Short mmCIF file of C-alpha atoms in Angstrom, two decimals:
data_model
loop_
_atom_site.label_atom_id
_atom_site.label_comp_id
_atom_site.label_asym_id
_atom_site.label_seq_id
_atom_site.Cartn_x
_atom_site.Cartn_y
_atom_site.Cartn_z
CA UNK A 1119 -12.92 4.17 26.77
CA UNK A 1120 -10.70 7.00 27.86
CA UNK A 1121 -8.99 8.70 24.98
CA UNK A 1122 -6.57 10.57 27.31
CA UNK A 1123 -5.42 7.36 28.86
CA UNK A 1124 -5.08 5.68 25.32
CA UNK A 1125 -2.80 8.55 24.35
CA UNK A 1126 -0.65 8.16 27.49
CA UNK A 1127 -0.31 4.48 26.84
CA UNK A 1128 0.37 4.85 23.04
CA UNK A 1129 3.02 7.59 23.27
CA UNK A 1130 4.45 6.75 26.76
CA UNK A 1131 7.05 4.37 27.83
CA UNK A 1132 5.71 0.98 28.81
CA UNK A 1133 6.66 0.02 32.42
CA UNK A 1134 7.62 -3.35 33.69
CA UNK A 1135 6.04 -5.12 36.67
CA UNK A 1136 7.65 -8.41 37.36
CA UNK A 1137 7.38 -10.80 34.26
CA UNK A 1138 4.31 -8.89 32.90
CA UNK A 1139 4.62 -5.86 30.79
CA UNK A 1140 2.48 -3.87 28.31
CA UNK A 1141 4.14 -5.25 25.11
CA UNK A 1142 3.45 -8.84 26.23
CA UNK A 1143 -0.24 -7.92 26.86
CA UNK A 1144 -0.48 -6.29 23.56
CA UNK A 1145 1.08 -9.32 21.72
CA UNK A 1146 -1.27 -11.67 23.41
CA UNK A 1147 -4.33 -9.53 22.52
CA UNK A 1148 -3.14 -9.58 18.78
CA UNK A 1149 -2.66 -13.26 18.73
CA UNK A 1150 -6.12 -13.69 20.01
CA UNK A 1151 -7.64 -11.24 17.58
CA UNK A 1152 -5.89 -12.94 14.65
CA UNK A 1153 -7.17 -16.31 15.64
CA UNK A 1154 -10.73 -15.35 16.75
CA UNK A 1155 -11.39 -11.77 15.91
CA UNK A 1156 -12.11 -8.94 18.31
CA UNK A 1157 -14.99 -10.81 19.82
CA UNK A 1158 -12.39 -13.29 21.23
CA UNK A 1159 -10.42 -10.65 23.00
CA UNK A 1160 -11.17 -9.80 26.57
CA UNK A 1161 -9.00 -8.88 29.47
CA UNK A 1162 -9.85 -12.29 30.93
CA UNK A 1163 -8.75 -14.17 27.96
CA UNK A 1164 -5.53 -12.27 27.54
CA UNK A 1165 -4.65 -12.78 31.19
CA UNK A 1166 -5.29 -16.52 30.86
CA UNK A 1167 -3.04 -16.62 27.76
CA UNK A 1168 -0.11 -15.02 29.65
CA UNK A 1169 -0.86 -16.90 32.96
CA UNK A 1170 -1.65 -14.18 35.13
CA UNK A 1171 -4.91 -12.96 36.97
CA UNK A 1172 -7.20 -10.51 35.16
CA UNK A 1173 -6.52 -7.89 37.71
CA UNK A 1174 -2.86 -7.93 37.08
CA UNK A 1175 -3.57 -6.63 33.59
CA UNK A 1176 -5.47 -3.68 34.76
CA UNK A 1177 -2.27 -2.40 36.44
CA UNK A 1178 -0.98 -1.80 32.79
CA UNK A 1179 -4.02 -1.04 30.73
CA UNK A 1180 -7.46 0.15 31.90
CA UNK A 1181 -9.64 -1.94 29.65
CA UNK A 1182 -10.29 -3.58 26.35
CA UNK A 1183 -10.87 -0.34 24.47
CA UNK A 1184 -7.42 1.05 25.38
CA UNK A 1185 -5.84 -2.39 24.61
CA UNK A 1186 -7.43 -2.52 21.15
CA UNK A 1187 -5.96 0.87 20.44
CA UNK A 1188 -2.57 -0.36 21.44
CA UNK A 1189 -2.93 -3.47 19.24
CA UNK A 1190 -4.01 -1.35 16.19
CA UNK A 1191 -0.90 0.70 16.36
CA UNK A 1192 1.39 -2.36 17.01
CA UNK A 1193 0.22 -4.13 13.97
CA UNK A 1194 0.48 -0.91 11.77
CA UNK A 1195 4.18 -1.16 12.64
CA UNK A 1196 4.82 -4.91 12.19
CA UNK A 1197 4.84 -4.93 8.25
CA UNK A 1198 7.97 -4.68 5.89
CA UNK A 1199 9.24 -1.23 5.62
CA UNK A 1200 8.01 0.77 2.62
CA UNK A 1201 10.96 1.04 0.36
CA UNK A 1202 10.33 2.23 -3.28
CA UNK A 1203 12.86 1.65 -5.89
CA UNK A 1204 15.14 4.39 -6.96
CA UNK A 1205 13.59 6.99 -9.14
CA UNK A 1206 9.97 6.06 -8.26
CA UNK A 1207 7.55 8.91 -8.55
CA UNK A 1208 4.70 9.82 -6.30
CA UNK A 1209 2.30 7.41 -8.08
CA UNK A 1210 4.48 4.41 -7.63
CA UNK A 1211 5.07 5.38 -4.10
CA UNK A 1212 1.42 5.67 -3.30
CA UNK A 1213 0.67 2.41 -5.06
CA UNK A 1214 3.24 0.67 -2.69
CA UNK A 1215 1.67 2.39 0.40
CA UNK A 1216 -1.80 1.21 -0.61
CA UNK A 1217 -0.77 -2.42 -1.27
CA UNK A 1218 1.14 -2.63 2.03
CA UNK A 1219 -2.07 -1.28 3.87
CA UNK A 1220 -4.20 -3.95 2.12
CA UNK A 1221 -1.80 -6.67 3.16
CA UNK A 1222 -1.99 -5.42 6.75
CA UNK A 1223 -5.67 -5.82 6.67
CA UNK A 1224 -5.38 -9.29 5.33
CA UNK A 1225 -2.85 -10.28 8.13
CA UNK A 1226 -5.15 -8.74 10.73
CA UNK A 1227 -8.66 -8.77 9.50
CA UNK A 1228 -9.97 -7.56 12.93
CA UNK A 1229 -8.49 -4.06 12.08
CA UNK A 1230 -11.66 -3.36 10.06
CA UNK A 1231 -13.82 -4.18 13.05
CA UNK A 1232 -11.88 -1.74 15.15
CA UNK A 1233 -11.82 1.09 12.64
CA UNK A 1234 -13.68 4.49 13.32
CA UNK A 1235 -13.48 8.10 13.12
CA UNK A 1236 -12.37 8.77 16.67
CA UNK A 1237 -9.52 6.42 17.42
CA UNK A 1238 -6.43 7.81 19.10
CA UNK A 1239 -3.53 7.38 16.72
CA UNK A 1240 -0.18 6.06 17.88
CA UNK A 1241 3.36 6.53 16.56
CA UNK A 1242 3.12 3.84 13.96
CA UNK A 1243 -0.16 5.19 12.50
CA UNK A 1244 1.14 8.74 12.54
CA UNK A 1245 4.49 7.74 10.95
CA UNK A 1246 2.51 5.98 8.15
CA UNK A 1247 0.31 9.08 7.43
CA UNK A 1248 3.50 11.33 7.58
CA UNK A 1249 5.10 9.07 4.84
CA UNK A 1250 2.13 9.28 2.60
CA UNK A 1251 1.76 13.16 3.18
CA UNK A 1252 5.40 13.59 2.22
CA UNK A 1253 4.87 11.67 -1.01
CA UNK A 1254 1.93 13.64 -1.99
CA UNK A 1255 3.44 16.90 -0.96
CA UNK A 1256 6.08 16.31 -3.67
CA UNK A 1257 3.40 16.97 -6.29
CA UNK A 1258 3.18 20.50 -5.34
CA UNK A 1259 -0.51 20.36 -4.44
CA UNK A 1260 -1.87 22.77 -1.70
CA UNK A 1261 -2.02 21.44 1.91
CA UNK A 1262 -5.70 20.81 1.90
CA UNK A 1263 -5.50 18.70 -1.38
CA UNK A 1264 -2.45 16.80 -0.02
CA UNK A 1265 -4.57 15.70 3.05
CA UNK A 1266 -7.56 15.00 0.85
CA UNK A 1267 -5.59 12.79 -1.51
CA UNK A 1268 -4.01 10.68 1.23
CA UNK A 1269 -7.50 10.21 2.88
CA UNK A 1270 -8.93 9.44 -0.43
CA UNK A 1271 -6.44 6.70 -1.12
CA UNK A 1272 -6.58 5.42 2.43
CA UNK A 1273 -10.39 5.34 2.32
CA UNK A 1274 -10.40 3.28 -0.84
CA UNK A 1275 -7.98 0.84 0.63
CA UNK A 1276 -10.10 0.25 3.63
CA UNK A 1277 -13.25 -0.08 1.59
CA UNK A 1278 -11.57 -2.67 -0.76
CA UNK A 1279 -10.13 -4.45 2.29
CA UNK A 1280 -13.68 -4.92 3.65
CA UNK A 1281 -14.70 -6.85 0.51
CA UNK A 1282 -11.61 -8.96 0.47
CA UNK A 1283 -11.82 -9.81 4.26
CA UNK A 1284 -15.51 -10.50 4.16
CA UNK A 1285 -15.16 -12.91 1.25
CA UNK A 1286 -12.30 -14.76 3.07
CA UNK A 1287 -14.30 -15.03 6.24
CA UNK A 1288 -17.36 -16.45 4.46
CA UNK A 1289 -15.31 -18.85 2.53
CA UNK A 1290 -13.60 -19.97 5.81
CA UNK A 1291 -16.94 -20.38 7.51
CA UNK A 1292 -18.80 -22.12 4.89
CA UNK A 1293 -15.98 -23.89 2.98
CA UNK A 1294 -17.45 -22.55 -0.27
CA UNK A 1295 -15.73 -20.08 -2.33
CA UNK A 1296 -17.47 -17.15 -4.33
CA UNK A 1297 -17.10 -18.87 -7.64
CA UNK A 1298 -18.57 -21.94 -6.41
CA UNK A 1299 -21.46 -20.34 -4.63
CA UNK A 1300 -22.49 -18.12 -7.62
CA UNK A 1301 -22.20 -21.13 -9.94
CA UNK A 1302 -24.87 -22.89 -8.00
CA UNK A 1303 -27.56 -20.21 -8.29
CA UNK A 1304 -29.49 -21.70 -11.23
CA UNK A 1305 -32.75 -20.46 -9.91
CA UNK A 1306 -31.39 -16.87 -10.20
CA UNK A 1307 -29.86 -17.17 -13.73
CA UNK A 1308 -33.10 -18.12 -15.41
CA UNK A 1309 -34.33 -14.62 -14.73
CA UNK A 1310 -31.37 -12.74 -16.21
CA UNK A 1311 -32.50 -12.80 -19.75
CA UNK A 1312 -34.91 -9.96 -18.95
CA UNK A 1313 -31.89 -7.75 -18.49
CA UNK A 1314 -30.55 -6.96 -22.08
CA UNK A 1315 -27.26 -5.01 -21.15
CA UNK A 1316 -26.31 -7.43 -18.40
CA UNK A 1317 -27.04 -10.38 -20.91
CA UNK A 1318 -24.99 -8.88 -23.61
CA UNK A 1319 -22.12 -8.06 -21.23
CA UNK A 1320 -22.19 -11.75 -20.12
CA UNK A 1321 -22.19 -13.05 -23.70
CA UNK A 1322 -19.37 -10.72 -24.67
CA UNK A 1323 -17.16 -12.30 -21.92
CA UNK A 1324 -17.42 -9.52 -19.36
CA UNK A 1325 -17.31 -12.11 -16.68
CA UNK A 1326 -14.78 -14.64 -18.21
CA UNK A 1327 -11.76 -12.93 -16.82
CA UNK A 1328 -12.68 -10.32 -14.24
CA UNK A 1329 -10.43 -7.57 -13.38
CA UNK A 1330 -8.96 -7.44 -9.97
CA UNK A 1331 -11.29 -4.81 -8.02
CA UNK A 1332 -8.50 -3.65 -5.78
CA UNK A 1333 -6.03 -3.04 -8.61
CA UNK A 1334 -8.63 -1.63 -11.03
CA UNK A 1335 -9.90 0.77 -8.44
CA UNK A 1336 -6.52 1.85 -7.27
CA UNK A 1337 -5.35 2.79 -10.70
CA UNK A 1338 -8.54 4.74 -11.39
CA UNK A 1339 -8.21 6.65 -8.09
CA UNK A 1340 -4.61 7.60 -8.89
CA UNK A 1341 -5.58 8.44 -12.44
CA UNK A 1342 -7.88 11.14 -10.87
CA UNK A 1343 -5.00 12.32 -8.59
CA UNK A 1344 -2.76 12.60 -11.63
CA UNK A 1345 -5.34 14.79 -13.53
CA UNK A 1346 -5.43 17.13 -10.47
CA UNK A 1347 -1.70 17.35 -10.36
CA UNK A 1348 -1.53 18.05 -14.02
CA UNK A 1349 -4.29 20.69 -13.89
CA UNK A 1350 -2.28 22.27 -11.09
CA UNK A 1351 0.71 22.49 -13.24
CA UNK A 1352 -1.09 23.88 -16.21
CA UNK A 1353 -2.80 26.57 -14.17
CA UNK A 1354 0.10 27.49 -12.08
CA UNK A 1355 -1.59 26.48 -8.94
CA UNK A 1356 1.05 25.18 -6.62
CA UNK A 1357 1.88 25.36 -2.97
CA UNK A 1358 3.97 28.65 -2.70
CA UNK A 1359 5.25 27.69 0.70
CA UNK A 1360 7.59 24.98 -0.75
CA UNK A 1361 9.59 23.90 -3.72
CA UNK A 1362 6.83 21.97 -5.57
CA UNK A 1363 9.33 19.93 -7.56
CA UNK A 1364 11.13 18.55 -4.57
CA UNK A 1365 10.81 15.00 -3.66
CA UNK A 1366 10.39 14.85 0.15
CA UNK A 1367 12.26 11.46 0.25
CA UNK A 1368 15.45 13.12 -0.68
CA UNK A 1369 15.89 11.37 -3.95
CA UNK A 1370 15.66 14.51 -5.86
CA UNK A 1371 13.38 16.87 -7.76
CA UNK A 1372 10.19 15.46 -9.30
CA UNK A 1373 8.59 15.74 -12.81
CA UNK A 1374 5.57 18.00 -12.63
CA UNK A 1375 3.72 15.82 -15.16
CA UNK A 1376 4.32 12.11 -14.18
CA UNK A 1377 5.77 12.47 -10.70
CA UNK A 1378 8.94 10.56 -11.36
CA UNK A 1379 12.21 11.67 -10.14
CA UNK A 1380 14.16 13.91 -12.46
CA UNK A 1381 17.77 12.84 -13.26
CA UNK A 1382 19.64 16.14 -13.48
CA UNK A 1383 22.00 16.79 -16.44
CA UNK A 1384 25.68 17.37 -15.47
CA UNK A 1385 25.51 20.60 -17.38
CA UNK A 1386 23.02 23.02 -18.75
CA UNK A 1387 19.75 24.45 -17.29
CA UNK A 1388 17.91 22.74 -14.49
CA UNK A 1389 15.27 20.35 -15.89
CA UNK A 1390 11.68 20.70 -14.99
CA UNK A 1391 10.49 17.37 -16.62
CA UNK A 1392 11.91 13.87 -16.60
CA UNK A 1393 11.66 13.47 -20.30
CA UNK A 1394 11.07 15.09 -23.71
CA UNK A 1395 7.80 13.47 -23.84
CA UNK A 1396 6.57 14.99 -20.48
CA UNK A 1397 7.90 18.42 -21.56
CA UNK A 1398 5.72 18.26 -24.86
CA UNK A 1399 2.71 16.88 -23.02
CA UNK A 1400 2.92 19.94 -20.52
CA UNK A 1401 3.36 22.37 -23.52
CA UNK A 1402 0.45 20.96 -25.44
CA UNK A 1403 -1.93 21.18 -22.42
CA UNK A 1404 -0.95 24.75 -21.75
CA UNK A 1405 -1.80 25.63 -25.44
CA UNK A 1406 -5.07 23.65 -25.30
#
């Protein structure tokens, strides 16, 4: 793989040669990957799908590695535009960003097989990262913390997506869902009574209505970020290079406690909190 060539292809203008062009090649690669996974993608298979010779593809893209980079960025831009409701705070915005990312993995499971720490990002990938950075910057956290929060949420989503995608793959391959598979493990269950805590949790209904792992985990991750934001407010640790109460989406200033957009009063002093409850919460924490 040539990272410099990937960068040129991702950020440059795609040229046309007769009826074949880079966009068509990328679309064909995505269709094959969606149907068969990355293992089903090759320059030969893509060429056959388009009705051209393999050599004709090499005039546009040097190989499969660069093609996969282009495919990744293309699907990152094919989902619905992130559009939070009016007055949404940083938390609601990050929730939406995380859910949209999970749906992208569901639509294109092969993304997980192409992930890594040294992939050249394209315009769509950078645009999504920029959007999330702007949301977290509105909390007033320092620059390094902003990056860490975005990467924490993104990393959680990728980890959760692996579980979701793998379960779907196994069920599709075997025709047996998780619940049915575990229900047939009688030889295992006879040994469980030797584990008292597990047995008690089972008797108490801990497995009767399991929580959604993604939603539960996402809320706990964001709970931790919210604590970080609040501690920064209490200790006066904010990013001094910007207005920490400004919502970068342009919707207005943001509450330093809950992150919701502040509806400014027509008259009177500029408000620092979205409600009396948040103002009292901040006061109590400062006095604690």
